[in-house]
mmCIF file of C-alpha atoms in Angstrom:
data_model
loop_
_atom_site.group_PDB
_atom_site.id
_atom_site.type_symbol
_atom_site.label_atom_id
_atom_site.label_comp_id
_atom_site.label_asym_id
_atom_site.label_seq_id
_atom_site.Cartn_x
_atom_site.Cartn_y
_atom_site.Cartn_z
ATOM 1 C CA MET A 1 -19.159 7.456 11.473
ATOM 2 C CA ASP A 2 -20.185 3.834 11.164
ATOM 3 C CA THR A 3 -17.843 0.917 11.824
ATOM 4 C CA PRO A 4 -15.843 0.127 8.548
ATOM 5 C CA LEU A 5 -16.428 -3.238 7.001
ATOM 6 C CA PHE A 6 -13.898 -5.993 6.911
ATOM 7 C CA VAL A 7 -13.739 -9.504 5.335
ATOM 8 C CA ASP A 8 -11.560 -12.137 6.742
ATOM 9 C CA VAL A 9 -9.544 -13.932 4.033
ATOM 10 C CA LEU A 10 -6.820 -16.535 4.712
ATOM 11 C CA ASP A 11 -6.558 -15.137 8.242
ATOM 12 C CA PHE A 12 -6.093 -11.579 6.996
ATOM 13 C CA LYS A 13 -8.698 -8.887 7.877
ATOM 14 C CA VAL A 14 -9.210 -7.078 4.558
ATOM 15 C CA PHE A 15 -10.947 -3.520 4.379
ATOM 16 C CA SER A 16 -14.076 -3.785 2.135
ATOM 17 C CA ASP A 17 -15.797 -0.421 2.508
ATOM 18 C CA ASP A 18 -15.826 3.066 1.052
ATOM 19 C CA LEU A 19 -12.506 4.880 1.563
ATOM 20 C CA ASN A 20 -14.475 7.663 3.042
ATOM 21 C CA ALA A 21 -15.136 5.494 6.102
ATOM 22 C CA ILE A 22 -11.323 5.890 6.914
ATOM 23 C CA PRO A 23 -10.966 9.075 9.047
ATOM 24 C CA ILE A 24 -7.764 11.232 8.353
ATOM 25 C CA GLU A 25 -7.475 12.637 11.760
ATOM 26 C CA GLY A 26 -7.681 10.834 15.123
ATOM 27 C CA GLU A 27 -6.301 10.242 18.471
ATOM 28 C CA LYS A 28 -3.595 7.857 17.051
ATOM 29 C CA CYS A 29 -1.736 7.250 13.773
ATOM 30 C CA ARG A 30 -3.200 4.581 11.761
ATOM 31 C CA THR A 31 -1.782 2.480 8.776
ATOM 32 C CA ILE A 32 -3.072 1.566 5.347
ATOM 33 C CA ASN A 33 -1.258 -1.343 3.591
ATOM 34 C CA THR A 34 -2.103 -3.479 0.703
ATOM 35 C CA ILE A 35 -2.476 -7.274 0.335
ATOM 36 C CA SER A 36 -1.797 -9.381 -2.647
ATOM 37 C CA PRO A 37 -0.809 -13.140 -3.569
ATOM 38 C CA ASN A 38 2.840 -11.992 -3.579
ATOM 39 C CA SER A 39 2.745 -10.434 0.073
ATOM 40 C CA TYR A 40 0.693 -13.360 1.272
ATOM 41 C CA GLY A 41 3.492 -15.837 0.112
ATOM 42 C CA LEU A 42 6.136 -13.454 1.582
ATOM 43 C CA SER A 43 4.289 -13.359 4.824
ATOM 44 C CA LEU A 44 4.548 -17.142 5.155
ATOM 45 C CA LYS A 45 8.409 -16.865 5.133
ATOM 46 C CA ASP A 46 8.660 -13.623 7.037
ATOM 47 C CA SER A 47 6.931 -13.654 10.459
ATOM 48 C CA THR A 48 7.662 -9.818 10.970
ATOM 49 C CA PHE A 49 5.961 -8.953 7.727
ATOM 50 C CA GLU A 50 3.033 -11.208 8.496
ATOM 51 C CA VAL A 51 2.647 -9.466 11.929
ATOM 52 C CA ALA A 52 2.867 -6.109 10.269
ATOM 53 C CA LEU A 53 0.022 -7.102 7.776
ATOM 54 C CA LYS A 54 -2.255 -8.398 10.459
ATOM 55 C CA ASN A 55 -1.683 -5.441 12.716
ATOM 56 C CA THR A 56 -2.471 -2.986 9.794
ATOM 57 C CA ASP A 57 -5.424 -0.876 10.622
ATOM 58 C CA PHE A 58 -6.794 -0.814 7.018
ATOM 59 C CA LEU A 59 -5.591 -3.664 4.688
ATOM 60 C CA VAL A 60 -6.710 -3.032 1.227
ATOM 61 C CA LEU A 61 -6.507 -4.947 -2.107
ATOM 62 C CA ASP A 62 -3.466 -4.919 -4.431
ATOM 63 C CA GLY A 63 -4.999 -6.368 -7.472
ATOM 64 C CA VAL A 64 -7.883 -8.793 -7.671
ATOM 65 C CA TYR A 65 -6.948 -12.131 -6.345
ATOM 66 C CA PHE A 66 -7.729 -11.720 -2.695
ATOM 67 C CA ALA A 67 -11.271 -10.636 -3.764
ATOM 68 C CA PHE A 68 -11.212 -13.920 -5.899
ATOM 69 C CA ALA A 69 -10.265 -15.826 -2.805
ATOM 70 C CA SER A 70 -12.884 -14.280 -0.680
ATOM 71 C CA LEU A 71 -15.554 -15.229 -3.370
ATOM 72 C CA MET A 72 -14.393 -18.755 -3.462
ATOM 73 C CA LEU A 73 -14.010 -19.275 0.348
ATOM 74 C CA LYS A 74 -16.590 -17.002 1.876
ATOM 75 C CA GLY A 75 -18.928 -16.082 -1.003
ATOM 76 C CA ARG A 76 -18.295 -12.426 -0.448
ATOM 77 C CA ASN A 77 -16.704 -9.957 -2.803
ATOM 78 C CA ILE A 78 -14.142 -7.374 -1.539
ATOM 79 C CA LYS A 79 -14.562 -3.565 -2.486
ATOM 80 C CA LYS A 80 -12.001 -2.500 -5.113
ATOM 81 C CA ASN A 81 -9.512 -0.128 -3.075
ATOM 82 C CA GLN A 82 -6.170 -0.712 -4.861
ATOM 83 C CA GLY A 83 -3.061 1.362 -4.290
ATOM 84 C CA PRO A 84 -3.637 4.011 -6.919
ATOM 85 C CA ASP A 85 -7.336 4.289 -5.817
ATOM 86 C CA VAL A 86 -6.159 4.943 -2.179
ATOM 87 C CA PHE A 87 -3.416 7.433 -3.222
ATOM 88 C CA TYR A 88 -5.580 9.673 -5.430
ATOM 89 C CA HIS A 89 -8.598 9.412 -2.873
ATOM 90 C CA PHE A 90 -6.541 10.771 -0.054
ATOM 91 C CA MET A 91 -4.932 13.362 -2.247
ATOM 92 C CA GLU A 92 -8.291 14.661 -3.273
ATOM 93 C CA ARG A 93 -9.518 14.747 0.130
ATOM 94 C CA MET A 94 -6.571 16.540 1.297
ATOM 95 C CA ASN A 95 -6.843 19.145 -1.463
ATOM 96 C CA LYS A 96 -10.343 19.747 -0.537
ATOM 97 C CA LYS A 97 -9.721 20.408 3.172
ATOM 98 C CA GLY A 98 -6.346 21.790 2.854
ATOM 99 C CA GLY A 99 -3.336 20.355 4.802
ATOM 100 C CA LYS A 100 0.072 18.736 4.574
ATOM 101 C CA ILE A 101 1.354 15.453 3.309
ATOM 102 C CA PHE A 102 4.734 13.822 3.307
ATOM 103 C CA PHE A 103 6.460 11.492 0.927
ATOM 104 C CA LEU A 104 8.934 9.000 2.395
ATOM 105 C CA GLY A 105 11.018 6.844 -0.007
ATOM 106 C CA SER A 106 12.402 6.716 -3.519
ATOM 107 C CA SER A 107 15.107 8.824 -5.042
ATOM 108 C CA LEU A 108 15.565 12.614 -4.483
ATOM 109 C CA GLU A 109 14.773 13.236 -8.277
ATOM 110 C CA THR A 110 11.470 11.383 -8.065
ATOM 111 C CA LEU A 111 10.510 13.103 -4.943
ATOM 112 C CA GLN A 112 11.140 16.574 -6.428
ATOM 113 C CA LYS A 113 8.958 15.876 -9.285
ATOM 114 C CA MET A 114 6.263 14.632 -6.987
ATOM 115 C CA GLU A 115 6.418 17.832 -4.802
ATOM 116 C CA GLN A 116 6.281 19.804 -8.020
ATOM 117 C CA ARG A 117 3.181 18.098 -9.263
ATOM 118 C CA VAL A 118 1.464 18.643 -5.919
ATOM 119 C CA LYS A 119 2.043 22.411 -6.245
ATOM 120 C CA THR A 120 0.625 22.340 -9.772
ATOM 121 C CA ASP A 121 -2.279 19.887 -9.340
ATOM 122 C CA TYR A 122 -3.218 20.084 -5.734
ATOM 123 C CA ILE A 123 -2.845 23.705 -4.672
ATOM 124 C CA ASN A 124 -4.361 23.367 -1.324
ATOM 125 C CA ILE A 125 -1.742 20.876 -0.104
ATOM 126 C CA GLU A 126 1.645 21.513 1.360
ATOM 127 C CA SER A 127 4.145 18.633 0.718
ATOM 128 C CA LYS A 128 7.515 17.776 1.841
ATOM 129 C CA SER A 129 9.628 14.708 1.302
ATOM 130 C CA TYR A 130 12.671 12.656 2.462
ATOM 131 C CA SER A 131 14.874 10.069 0.410
ATOM 132 C CA PRO A 132 16.040 7.456 2.773
ATOM 133 C CA PRO A 133 19.295 5.562 2.054
ATOM 134 C CA PHE A 134 18.856 2.529 -0.467
ATOM 135 C CA LYS A 135 19.628 -0.412 1.639
ATOM 136 C CA ASP A 136 18.021 -3.592 2.783
ATOM 137 C CA HIS A 137 17.911 -2.775 6.533
ATOM 138 C CA PHE A 138 17.992 0.693 8.226
ATOM 139 C CA ASN A 139 19.909 1.222 11.281
ATOM 140 C CA ASP A 140 18.752 3.348 14.263
ATOM 141 C CA GLU A 141 20.326 6.617 12.796
ATOM 142 C CA ASP A 142 18.508 5.938 9.526
ATOM 143 C CA ASN A 143 15.248 5.643 11.355
ATOM 144 C CA ARG A 144 15.876 8.625 13.609
ATOM 145 C CA ALA A 145 16.503 10.854 10.559
ATOM 146 C CA MET A 146 13.344 9.740 8.824
ATOM 147 C CA LEU A 147 11.166 10.142 12.019
ATOM 148 C CA ASP A 148 12.682 13.612 12.668
ATOM 149 C CA ALA A 149 11.954 14.650 8.995
ATOM 150 C CA ILE A 150 8.318 13.545 9.296
ATOM 151 C CA ASN A 151 7.599 14.694 12.721
ATOM 152 C CA SER A 152 9.051 18.230 12.350
ATOM 153 C CA PHE A 153 6.549 18.780 9.350
ATOM 154 C CA SER A 154 3.608 17.050 11.255
ATOM 155 C CA PRO A 155 1.664 15.936 8.075
ATOM 156 C CA GLU A 156 -1.762 14.786 8.236
ATOM 157 C CA VAL A 157 -0.919 11.979 5.770
ATOM 158 C CA LEU A 158 2.365 10.179 5.185
ATOM 159 C CA PHE A 159 2.756 8.262 2.032
ATOM 160 C CA ILE A 160 5.577 5.609 1.999
ATOM 161 C CA GLY A 161 7.106 4.174 -1.175
ATOM 162 C CA MET A 162 9.948 1.882 -0.340
ATOM 163 C CA THR A 163 8.780 -1.361 -1.883
ATOM 164 C CA CYS A 164 7.215 -4.492 -0.262
ATOM 165 C CA PRO A 165 7.812 -5.796 2.582
ATOM 166 C CA LYS A 166 10.125 -2.998 3.783
ATOM 167 C CA GLN A 167 7.427 -0.190 3.739
ATOM 168 C CA GLU A 168 4.774 -2.207 5.498
ATOM 169 C CA LYS A 169 7.227 -3.200 8.235
ATOM 170 C CA TRP A 170 8.626 0.129 8.891
ATOM 171 C CA ALA A 171 5.040 1.739 8.959
ATOM 172 C CA THR A 172 3.894 -0.858 11.425
ATOM 173 C CA GLN A 173 7.051 -0.651 13.579
ATOM 174 C CA PHE A 174 7.065 3.095 13.854
ATOM 175 C CA ARG A 175 3.361 3.833 13.730
ATOM 176 C CA ASP A 176 3.339 4.879 17.498
ATOM 177 C CA ARG A 177 6.256 7.380 16.835
ATOM 178 C CA ILE A 178 4.815 9.064 13.890
ATOM 179 C CA ASN A 179 3.139 12.526 14.258
ATOM 180 C CA SER A 180 0.566 11.911 11.547
ATOM 181 C CA GLY A 181 -3.064 10.827 11.143
ATOM 182 C CA LEU A 182 -2.489 8.123 8.381
ATOM 183 C CA VAL A 183 0.512 6.245 7.097
ATOM 184 C CA ILE A 184 -0.182 4.843 3.611
ATOM 185 C CA SER A 185 2.190 2.377 1.947
ATOM 186 C CA ILE A 186 1.710 2.669 -1.962
ATOM 187 C CA GLY A 187 5.101 1.453 -3.410
ATOM 188 C CA ASN A 188 5.203 1.926 -7.199
ATOM 189 C CA VAL A 189 2.606 4.636 -7.183
ATOM 190 C CA PHE A 190 5.433 7.127 -6.493
ATOM 191 C CA ASP A 191 7.078 6.554 -9.929
ATOM 192 C CA TRP A 192 3.681 6.850 -11.596
ATOM 193 C CA PHE A 193 2.699 10.016 -9.974
ATOM 194 C CA ALA A 194 6.225 11.545 -10.571
ATOM 195 C CA GLY A 195 6.114 10.351 -14.227
ATOM 196 C CA THR A 196 9.401 8.503 -13.934
ATOM 197 C CA GLN A 197 7.552 5.331 -15.177
ATOM 198 C CA LYS A 198 4.632 5.032 -17.515
ATOM 199 C CA PRO A 199 1.534 4.827 -15.354
ATOM 200 C CA ILE A 200 -1.134 2.134 -15.949
ATOM 201 C CA HIS A 201 -4.305 3.638 -17.258
ATOM 202 C CA PRO A 202 -7.092 3.697 -14.618
ATOM 203 C CA PHE A 203 -9.403 1.650 -16.942
ATOM 204 C CA TRP A 204 -7.288 -1.276 -16.297
ATOM 205 C CA PHE A 205 -7.502 -0.991 -12.566
ATOM 206 C CA LYS A 206 -11.280 -0.291 -12.910
ATOM 207 C CA ILE A 207 -11.693 -3.677 -14.489
ATOM 208 C CA ARG A 208 -9.113 -5.171 -12.007
ATOM 209 C CA ILE A 209 -6.395 -6.202 -14.212
ATOM 210 C CA GLY A 210 -3.972 -3.554 -13.614
ATOM 211 C CA TRP A 211 -1.603 -6.402 -12.295
ATOM 212 C CA LEU A 212 -1.744 -7.965 -15.773
ATOM 213 C CA VAL A 213 -0.738 -4.804 -17.629
ATOM 214 C CA ARG A 214 2.074 -4.395 -15.078
ATOM 215 C CA ILE A 215 3.370 -7.942 -15.878
ATOM 216 C CA PHE A 216 3.741 -6.764 -19.384
ATOM 217 C CA GLN A 217 5.444 -3.580 -18.450
ATOM 218 C CA ARG A 218 7.791 -5.114 -15.950
ATOM 219 C CA PRO A 219 7.983 -8.915 -16.471
ATOM 220 C CA GLU A 220 10.960 -9.189 -14.125
ATOM 221 C CA ILE A 221 8.533 -8.461 -11.249
ATOM 222 C CA PHE A 222 6.358 -11.455 -12.310
ATOM 223 C CA ARG A 223 9.434 -13.805 -12.448
ATOM 224 C CA ARG A 224 10.696 -12.543 -8.825
ATOM 225 C CA ASN A 225 7.171 -13.041 -7.426
ATOM 226 C CA ILE A 226 5.829 -16.199 -9.347
ATOM 227 C CA ARG A 227 6.638 -18.620 -6.413
ATOM 228 C CA ASN A 228 4.879 -16.580 -3.742
ATOM 229 C CA GLN A 229 1.847 -16.246 -6.119
ATOM 230 C CA MET A 230 1.797 -19.913 -6.713
ATOM 231 C CA THR A 231 1.773 -20.555 -2.933
ATOM 232 C CA PHE A 232 -1.226 -18.274 -2.756
ATOM 233 C CA PHE A 233 -3.252 -20.048 -5.487
ATOM 234 C CA GLY A 234 -2.211 -23.424 -4.059
ATOM 235 C CA ASP A 235 -3.449 -22.626 -0.516
ATOM 236 C CA VAL A 236 -6.625 -21.180 -1.766
ATOM 237 C CA LEU A 237 -7.415 -24.463 -3.844
ATOM 238 C CA MET A 238 -6.428 -26.715 -0.929
ATOM 239 C CA ILE A 239 -8.659 -24.814 1.475
ATOM 240 C CA PHE A 240 -11.500 -24.820 -1.068
ATOM 241 C CA LEU A 241 -11.228 -28.476 -1.378
ATOM 242 C CA LYS A 242 -11.182 -28.904 2.347
ATOM 243 C CA LEU A 243 -7.537 -30.358 2.144
ATOM 244 C CA LYS A 244 -6.115 -27.682 4.278
ATOM 245 C CA ARG A 245 -7.193 -25.391 7.148
ATOM 246 C CA ILE A 246 -6.031 -21.885 7.673
#
């Protein structure tokens, strides 16, 4: 298999290749996380999160603006591999080959709906799940319970939906203790797949404005993240004008 293509943007190495270039199995567990203006802004205030993103094996787009920054600063576009694209790509690959996946995060009700949909729509996949406690920080007992649930099942792919930045930090921290080929942080896709929230139509992701539709659906997210997003745009403009260095 050829070496996957990455593009360096704002000191983050962003994956810009076909998702088929990412192997499911290997000698070690690898992580897939997403990068967005909001996560960029958060990383400037949270060094643990910054390290988690920079140590991610495959950092993919969440939205359009990191591709926009790459075009402005590098003259290179970044291949569209957003959260839903990644989720359904690996679900289809797993269904073709047959195997096991694990869902970590969200409520028990949401996870039960996800497992039921897997049984209906992906008949060659065996799935299990675990709903961790809803808290800002997990203690050692929480982490042990999650790792035990995952490793006793030994899935080829682990999907995590615990919101940003908790999911990215957890995946990176425990990557070497997880008995799985891939750990993929996909956040809100859990609710879309389960049907507990109205999904954004694939057309909007195809033309790269799924983020805009989500603002109209959940304006509280925009209000919560606006400062981080403005930090991103300000830094891109300052670097473009050569008034700031990375």
